[in-house]
Amino acid sequence: MTEMELFIPSMDPGDLRRRELSVKKSRFIASAGHTPGEEAVLSFIGRCRADFPDARHHCFAFNAGRGDSTAFLGASDDGEPRGTAGRPMLNILAHSGIGELTVVVSRYFGGTLLGTGGLTRAYQDSIREVLRDLPLKKYEPETVLRISAGAAVLNAVLLLVRRSGGTVQEMSFPDERAVLAVSLPDRNAVGFIRELPGLRDAVILERS
C-alpha cells in the first residue's frame, strides 16, 4: 500500500468480517463492515449491538469517507474509561488508508480488571486483527444514479450496471416500475448514461 493509494472494503452489502481475542478471560469481538456514509455507520453499529445484546460494551471507530478524509471520522468508548477504546481504535483506523469502514468491538467482561493500558492494547489489537485480512479494493470516485425502469427492461438494466462495474445499492417497487439506486465508477458513468436510453423504458431520475 503506497502513500497515495486509498482503499475501501471489497465486501457485498450486508457482509462483515469478525475476529475474537481473549485477554484474561475478557472476550473482545471485532466486527468490520463496509459503511459508505453515516446512515450505513449507524445501521452497522446497531446490527452489532443486536448480534451481541448481552455484551457489556460496544466500542467503535469509523471513517465513513475516503481513506484520507478526516471529515467523517468518529469513535466511542461506550462506557469504558475515557480514552481507552474508541480513540485508540480510531488512531489505528485513521492511519490505515481505508475509508468507508466501521469497526465495532463488543466486549464481554471476564472478571479481571485490565487497567487502562491493558484495555487500550486489547482494543487496538482487536482492530488490527480484524483489519489484517479484510478484503480491500482501490478507492475510485463514484457516481450515484436513481433510475426508474419498467419490468420488461429491468434485467437489461441490471446487466448494464454489472457490465459498467457498478452495484445496486437499493431497489424498490413503489408501483409497477422498479426504482434503483446505482453506484458506478466515475470513469464508466458517462458510457452508462449514454447507453441507458437505448433500453427505452428506463430513465434517470437523479444524479449525484
PDB file of C-alpha atoms in Angstrom:
ATOM      1  CA  MET A   1       0.000   0.000   0.000  1.00  0.00           C
ATOM      2  CA  THR A   2       1.680   3.210  -1.140  1.00  0.00           C
ATOM      3  CA  GLU A   3       1.157   6.572   0.472  1.00  0.00           C
ATOM      4  CA  MET A   4      -1.077   7.806  -2.365  1.00  0.00           C
ATOM      5  CA  GLU A   5      -3.278   4.718  -2.596  1.00  0.00           C
ATOM      6  CA  LEU A   6      -6.635   4.738  -0.838  1.00  0.00           C
ATOM      7  CA  PHE A   7      -8.749   1.666  -0.207  1.00  0.00           C
ATOM      8  CA  ILE A   8     -12.282   0.688   0.810  1.00  0.00           C
ATOM      9  CA  PRO A   9     -13.608  -2.743   1.875  1.00  0.00           C
ATOM     10  CA  SER A  10     -14.383  -5.099  -1.011  1.00  0.00           C
ATOM     11  CA  MET A  11     -17.481  -6.611   0.546  1.00  0.00           C
ATOM     12  CA  ASP A  12     -21.024  -7.387  -0.556  1.00  0.00           C
ATOM     13  CA  PRO A  13     -23.848  -5.373   1.062  1.00  0.00           C
ATOM     14  CA  GLY A  14     -24.605  -6.850   4.479  1.00  0.00           C
ATOM     15  CA  ASP A  15     -21.316  -8.742   4.649  1.00  0.00           C
ATOM     16  CA  LEU A  16     -18.922  -8.365   7.574  1.00  0.00           C
ATOM     17  CA  ARG A  17     -15.683  -9.765   8.984  1.00  0.00           C
ATOM     18  CA  ARG A  18     -15.272 -10.871  12.614  1.00  0.00           C
ATOM     19  CA  ARG A  19     -12.305 -11.774  14.777  1.00  0.00           C
ATOM     20  CA  GLU A  20     -12.207 -12.552  18.514  1.00  0.00           C
ATOM     21  CA  LEU A  21      -9.455 -12.031  21.097  1.00  0.00           C
ATOM     22  CA  SER A  22      -9.396 -13.273  24.669  1.00  0.00           C
ATOM     23  CA  VAL A  23      -7.491 -11.257  27.285  1.00  0.00           C
ATOM     24  CA  LYS A  24      -7.621 -12.503  30.888  1.00  0.00           C
ATOM     25  CA  LYS A  25     -10.967 -14.150  30.120  1.00  0.00           C
ATOM     26  CA  SER A  26     -12.467 -10.969  28.678  1.00  0.00           C
ATOM     27  CA  ARG A  27     -13.738 -11.525  25.128  1.00  0.00           C
ATOM     28  CA  PHE A  28     -13.192  -8.820  22.523  1.00  0.00           C
ATOM     29  CA  ILE A  29     -15.217  -9.481  19.348  1.00  0.00           C
ATOM     30  CA  ALA A  30     -14.250  -7.134  16.498  1.00  0.00           C
ATOM     31  CA  SER A  31     -16.724  -6.691  13.624  1.00  0.00           C
ATOM     32  CA  ALA A  32     -15.781  -4.768  10.464  1.00  0.00           C
ATOM     33  CA  GLY A  33     -18.195  -3.646   7.752  1.00  0.00           C
ATOM     34  CA  HIS A  34     -18.302  -1.508   4.624  1.00  0.00           C
ATOM     35  CA  THR A  35     -20.158   1.682   5.582  1.00  0.00           C
ATOM     36  CA  PRO A  36     -20.284   4.279   2.777  1.00  0.00           C
ATOM     37  CA  GLY A  37     -21.981   7.089   4.677  1.00  0.00           C
ATOM     38  CA  GLU A  38     -23.174   7.976   8.145  1.00  0.00           C
ATOM     39  CA  GLU A  39     -26.519   6.182   7.783  1.00  0.00           C
ATOM     40  CA  ALA A  40     -24.654   2.947   6.987  1.00  0.00           C
ATOM     41  CA  VAL A  41     -22.413   3.516  10.027  1.00  0.00           C
ATOM     42  CA  LEU A  42     -25.384   3.801  12.386  1.00  0.00           C
ATOM     43  CA  SER A  43     -27.045   0.754  10.847  1.00  0.00           C
ATOM     44  CA  PHE A  44     -23.881  -1.349  11.232  1.00  0.00           C
ATOM     45  CA  ILE A  45     -23.374  -0.338  14.865  1.00  0.00           C
ATOM     46  CA  GLY A  46     -26.995  -1.213  15.578  1.00  0.00           C
ATOM     47  CA  ARG A  47     -26.555  -4.595  13.929  1.00  0.00           C
ATOM     48  CA  CYS A  48     -23.515  -5.410  16.082  1.00  0.00           C
ATOM     49  CA  ARG A  49     -25.362  -4.403  19.241  1.00  0.00           C
ATOM     50  CA  ALA A  50     -28.233  -6.702  18.229  1.00  0.00           C
ATOM     51  CA  ASP A  51     -25.846  -9.576  17.471  1.00  0.00           C
ATOM     52  CA  PHE A  52     -24.324  -9.380  20.980  1.00  0.00           C
ATOM     53  CA  PRO A  53     -27.079  -7.880  23.153  1.00  0.00           C
ATOM     54  CA  ASP A  54     -25.541  -9.065  26.428  1.00  0.00           C
ATOM     55  CA  ALA A  55     -22.052  -7.643  25.796  1.00  0.00           C
ATOM     56  CA  ARG A  56     -21.049  -5.037  28.372  1.00  0.00           C
ATOM     57  CA  HIS A  57     -19.556  -2.596  25.828  1.00  0.00           C
ATOM     58  CA  HIS A  58     -19.806  -1.944  22.094  1.00  0.00           C
ATOM     59  CA  CYS A  59     -16.897   0.405  21.376  1.00  0.00           C
ATOM     60  CA  PHE A  60     -16.451   1.596  17.818  1.00  0.00           C
ATOM     61  CA  ALA A  61     -14.454   3.678  15.362  1.00  0.00           C
ATOM     62  CA  PHE A  62     -15.469   4.655  11.850  1.00  0.00           C
ATOM     63  CA  ASN A  63     -14.421   6.540   8.750  1.00  0.00           C
ATOM     64  CA  ALA A  64     -17.466   6.982   6.532  1.00  0.00           C
ATOM     65  CA  GLY A  65     -15.500   8.911   3.901  1.00  0.00           C
ATOM     66  CA  ARG A  66     -12.341   8.336   1.886  1.00  0.00           C
ATOM     67  CA  GLY A  67      -9.256   6.853   3.471  1.00  0.00           C
ATOM     68  CA  ASP A  68      -7.526  10.240   3.541  1.00  0.00           C
ATOM     69  CA  SER A  69     -10.569  12.144   4.838  1.00  0.00           C
ATOM     70  CA  THR A  70     -10.975  13.431   8.391  1.00  0.00           C
ATOM     71  CA  ALA A  71     -14.468  14.840   7.799  1.00  0.00           C
ATOM     72  CA  PHE A  72     -16.391  11.664   8.571  1.00  0.00           C
ATOM     73  CA  LEU A  73     -14.456  10.161  11.481  1.00  0.00           C
ATOM     74  CA  GLY A  74     -15.990   9.125  14.789  1.00  0.00           C
ATOM     75  CA  ALA A  75     -15.450   6.883  17.808  1.00  0.00           C
ATOM     76  CA  SER A  76     -16.999   5.881  21.134  1.00  0.00           C
ATOM     77  CA  ASP A  77     -15.722   4.329  24.383  1.00  0.00           C
ATOM     78  CA  ASP A  78     -19.294   3.159  25.154  1.00  0.00           C
ATOM     79  CA  GLY A  79     -18.811   3.193  28.911  1.00  0.00           C
ATOM     80  CA  GLU A  80     -15.169   2.091  29.065  1.00  0.00           C
ATOM     81  CA  PRO A  81     -12.816   4.529  30.864  1.00  0.00           C
ATOM     82  CA  ARG A  82     -12.467   7.634  28.738  1.00  0.00           C
ATOM     83  CA  GLY A  83      -9.811   7.388  26.047  1.00  0.00           C
ATOM     84  CA  THR A  84      -9.154   3.657  26.426  1.00  0.00           C
ATOM     85  CA  ALA A  85     -11.136   2.286  23.456  1.00  0.00           C
ATOM     86  CA  GLY A  86     -12.721   4.484  20.787  1.00  0.00           C
ATOM     87  CA  ARG A  87      -9.909   6.989  20.309  1.00  0.00           C
ATOM     88  CA  PRO A  88      -7.114   4.377  20.256  1.00  0.00           C
ATOM     89  CA  MET A  89      -9.134   2.331  17.737  1.00  0.00           C
ATOM     90  CA  LEU A  90      -9.714   5.433  15.624  1.00  0.00           C
ATOM     91  CA  ASN A  91      -5.998   6.167  15.622  1.00  0.00           C
ATOM     92  CA  ILE A  92      -5.354   2.756  14.020  1.00  0.00           C
ATOM     93  CA  LEU A  93      -8.168   3.218  11.507  1.00  0.00           C
ATOM     94  CA  ALA A  94      -7.215   6.781  10.574  1.00  0.00           C
ATOM     95  CA  HIS A  95      -3.697   5.683   9.628  1.00  0.00           C
ATOM     96  CA  SER A  96      -4.778   2.558   7.736  1.00  0.00           C
ATOM     97  CA  GLY A  97      -5.614   4.304   4.455  1.00  0.00           C
ATOM     98  CA  ILE A  98      -9.011   2.557   4.481  1.00  0.00           C
ATOM     99  CA  GLY A  99     -12.233   4.523   4.129  1.00  0.00           C
ATOM    100  CA  GLU A 100     -15.951   3.691   4.215  1.00  0.00           C
ATOM    101  CA  LEU A 101     -15.263   1.381   7.166  1.00  0.00           C
ATOM    102  CA  THR A 102     -16.682   0.855  10.650  1.00  0.00           C
ATOM    103  CA  VAL A 103     -15.208  -1.448  13.305  1.00  0.00           C
ATOM    104  CA  VAL A 104     -17.223  -2.345  16.418  1.00  0.00           C
ATOM    105  CA  VAL A 105     -15.553  -4.216  19.292  1.00  0.00           C
ATOM    106  CA  SER A 106     -18.081  -5.923  21.574  1.00  0.00           C
ATOM    107  CA  ARG A 107     -16.613  -6.806  24.973  1.00  0.00           C
ATOM    108  CA  TYR A 108     -17.669  -9.451  27.460  1.00  0.00           C
ATOM    109  CA  PHE A 109     -16.028  -8.791  30.838  1.00  0.00           C
ATOM    110  CA  GLY A 110     -14.087 -11.766  32.170  1.00  0.00           C
ATOM    111  CA  GLY A 111     -13.934 -10.751  35.827  1.00  0.00           C
ATOM    112  CA  THR A 112     -10.390  -9.360  35.868  1.00  0.00           C
ATOM    113  CA  LEU A 113      -9.710  -5.620  35.518  1.00  0.00           C
ATOM    114  CA  LEU A 114      -7.215  -4.947  32.726  1.00  0.00           C
ATOM    115  CA  GLY A 115      -6.270  -1.387  33.679  1.00  0.00           C
ATOM    116  CA  THR A 116      -6.289   1.492  31.235  1.00  0.00           C
ATOM    117  CA  GLY A 117      -3.137   0.351  29.452  1.00  0.00           C
ATOM    118  CA  GLY A 118      -4.399  -3.201  29.131  1.00  0.00           C
ATOM    119  CA  LEU A 119      -7.749  -2.047  27.788  1.00  0.00           C
ATOM    120  CA  THR A 120      -6.130   0.195  25.181  1.00  0.00           C
ATOM    121  CA  ARG A 121      -3.853  -2.613  23.982  1.00  0.00           C
ATOM    122  CA  ALA A 122      -6.768  -5.061  23.793  1.00  0.00           C
ATOM    123  CA  TYR A 123      -8.944  -2.724  21.725  1.00  0.00           C
ATOM    124  CA  GLN A 124      -6.090  -1.767  19.404  1.00  0.00           C
ATOM    125  CA  ASP A 125      -5.078  -5.411  18.967  1.00  0.00           C
ATOM    126  CA  SER A 126      -8.698  -6.255  18.157  1.00  0.00           C
ATOM    127  CA  ILE A 127      -8.946  -3.706  15.361  1.00  0.00           C
ATOM    128  CA  ARG A 128      -5.526  -4.702  13.997  1.00  0.00           C
ATOM    129  CA  GLU A 129      -6.624  -8.336  13.913  1.00  0.00           C
ATOM    130  CA  VAL A 130      -9.852  -7.715  12.000  1.00  0.00           C
ATOM    131  CA  LEU A 131      -8.076  -5.389   9.531  1.00  0.00           C
ATOM    132  CA  ARG A 132      -5.333  -7.922   8.891  1.00  0.00           C
ATOM    133  CA  ASP A 133      -7.191  -9.941   6.249  1.00  0.00           C
ATOM    134  CA  LEU A 134     -10.000  -7.522   5.385  1.00  0.00           C
ATOM    135  CA  PRO A 135     -10.696  -7.756   1.623  1.00  0.00           C
ATOM    136  CA  LEU A 136      -9.932  -4.399   0.009  1.00  0.00           C
ATOM    137  CA  LYS A 137     -10.244  -2.676  -3.324  1.00  0.00           C
ATOM    138  CA  LYS A 138      -8.738   0.555  -4.543  1.00  0.00           C
ATOM    139  CA  TYR A 139     -10.940   3.580  -3.941  1.00  0.00           C
ATOM    140  CA  GLU A 140     -12.457   5.093  -7.073  1.00  0.00           C
ATOM    141  CA  PRO A 141     -14.728   8.156  -7.186  1.00  0.00           C
ATOM    142  CA  GLU A 142     -18.297   7.075  -7.901  1.00  0.00           C
ATOM    143  CA  THR A 143     -21.431   8.487  -9.489  1.00  0.00           C
ATOM    144  CA  VAL A 144     -24.757   7.575  -7.891  1.00  0.00           C
ATOM    145  CA  LEU A 145     -27.857   7.398 -10.094  1.00  0.00           C
ATOM    146  CA  ARG A 146     -31.504   6.910  -9.187  1.00  0.00           C
ATOM    147  CA  ILE A 147     -33.193   5.073 -12.041  1.00  0.00           C
ATOM    148  CA  SER A 148     -36.781   4.171 -12.850  1.00  0.00           C
ATOM    149  CA  ALA A 149     -37.217   1.049 -15.015  1.00  0.00           C
ATOM    150  CA  GLY A 150     -40.189  -0.864 -16.362  1.00  0.00           C
ATOM    151  CA  ALA A 151     -40.466  -4.550 -15.558  1.00  0.00           C
ATOM    152  CA  ALA A 152     -39.722  -5.545 -19.165  1.00  0.00           C
ATOM    153  CA  VAL A 153     -36.284  -3.901 -19.154  1.00  0.00           C
ATOM    154  CA  LEU A 154     -35.261  -4.430 -15.509  1.00  0.00           C
ATOM    155  CA  ASN A 155     -32.966  -7.390 -16.253  1.00  0.00           C
ATOM    156  CA  ALA A 156     -31.345  -5.447 -19.090  1.00  0.00           C
ATOM    157  CA  VAL A 157     -30.708  -2.516 -16.726  1.00  0.00           C
ATOM    158  CA  LEU A 158     -29.154  -4.835 -14.128  1.00  0.00           C
ATOM    159  CA  LEU A 159     -26.916  -6.360 -16.818  1.00  0.00           C
ATOM    160  CA  LEU A 160     -25.806  -2.903 -17.945  1.00  0.00           C
ATOM    161  CA  VAL A 161     -24.992  -1.993 -14.329  1.00  0.00           C
ATOM    162  CA  ARG A 162     -22.799  -5.098 -13.971  1.00  0.00           C
ATOM    163  CA  ARG A 163     -21.075  -4.505 -17.318  1.00  0.00           C
ATOM    164  CA  SER A 164     -20.289  -0.954 -16.200  1.00  0.00           C
ATOM    165  CA  GLY A 165     -18.663  -2.140 -12.958  1.00  0.00           C
ATOM    166  CA  GLY A 166     -21.491  -0.748 -10.836  1.00  0.00           C
ATOM    167  CA  THR A 167     -23.539  -2.008  -7.921  1.00  0.00           C
ATOM    168  CA  VAL A 168     -27.214  -1.721  -6.983  1.00  0.00           C
ATOM    169  CA  GLN A 169     -27.384  -0.109  -3.542  1.00  0.00           C
ATOM    170  CA  GLU A 170     -31.167  -0.199  -3.225  1.00  0.00           C
ATOM    171  CA  MET A 171     -34.144  -1.408  -5.236  1.00  0.00           C
ATOM    172  CA  SER A 172     -37.829  -0.865  -4.550  1.00  0.00           C
ATOM    173  CA  PHE A 173     -41.134  -1.300  -6.381  1.00  0.00           C
ATOM    174  CA  PRO A 174     -43.386   1.615  -5.352  1.00  0.00           C
ATOM    175  CA  ASP A 175     -45.701   0.872  -8.296  1.00  0.00           C
ATOM    176  CA  GLU A 176     -45.409  -1.270 -11.420  1.00  0.00           C
ATOM    177  CA  ARG A 177     -41.927   0.126 -12.046  1.00  0.00           C
ATOM    178  CA  ALA A 178     -38.649  -0.535 -10.245  1.00  0.00           C
ATOM    179  CA  VAL A 179     -36.660   2.296  -8.688  1.00  0.00           C
ATOM    180  CA  LEU A 180     -32.942   1.590  -8.292  1.00  0.00           C
ATOM    181  CA  ALA A 181     -30.101   3.442  -6.583  1.00  0.00           C
ATOM    182  CA  VAL A 182     -26.992   2.539  -8.574  1.00  0.00           C
ATOM    183  CA  SER A 183     -23.350   3.435  -7.904  1.00  0.00           C
ATOM    184  CA  LEU A 184     -20.889   3.460 -10.814  1.00  0.00           C
ATOM    185  CA  PRO A 185     -17.186   4.240 -11.120  1.00  0.00           C
ATOM    186  CA  ASP A 186     -16.910   7.791 -12.460  1.00  0.00           C
ATOM    187  CA  ARG A 187     -14.853   6.539 -15.404  1.00  0.00           C
ATOM    188  CA  ASN A 188     -17.798   4.370 -16.595  1.00  0.00           C
ATOM    189  CA  ALA A 189     -20.703   6.674 -15.714  1.00  0.00           C
ATOM    190  CA  VAL A 190     -20.755   8.638 -18.981  1.00  0.00           C
ATOM    191  CA  GLY A 191     -20.914   5.470 -21.090  1.00  0.00           C
ATOM    192  CA  PHE A 192     -23.668   4.038 -18.895  1.00  0.00           C
ATOM    193  CA  ILE A 193     -25.736   7.223 -19.193  1.00  0.00           C
ATOM    194  CA  ARG A 194     -25.369   7.155 -22.981  1.00  0.00           C
ATOM    195  CA  GLU A 195     -26.449   3.502 -23.254  1.00  0.00           C
ATOM    196  CA  LEU A 196     -29.397   3.600 -20.863  1.00  0.00           C
ATOM    197  CA  PRO A 197     -31.850   5.425 -23.202  1.00  0.00           C
ATOM    198  CA  GLY A 198     -31.423   2.561 -25.686  1.00  0.00           C
ATOM    199  CA  LEU A 199     -33.380   0.371 -23.277  1.00  0.00           C
ATOM    200  CA  ARG A 200     -36.395   2.658 -23.964  1.00  0.00           C
ATOM    201  CA  ASP A 201     -38.291   2.141 -20.688  1.00  0.00           C
ATOM    202  CA  ALA A 202     -35.564   3.238 -18.284  1.00  0.00           C
ATOM    203  CA  VAL A 203     -34.937   6.830 -17.163  1.00  0.00           C
ATOM    204  CA  ILE A 204     -32.569   8.591 -14.776  1.00  0.00           C
ATOM    205  CA  LEU A 205     -34.462  10.381 -12.015  1.00  0.00           C
ATOM    206  CA  GLU A 206     -31.484  11.828 -10.126  1.00  0.00           C
ATOM    207  CA  ARG A 207     -27.693  12.011 -10.358  1.00  0.00           C
ATOM    208  CA  SER A 208     -25.206  12.772  -7.574  1.00  0.00           C
TER     209      SER A 208
END
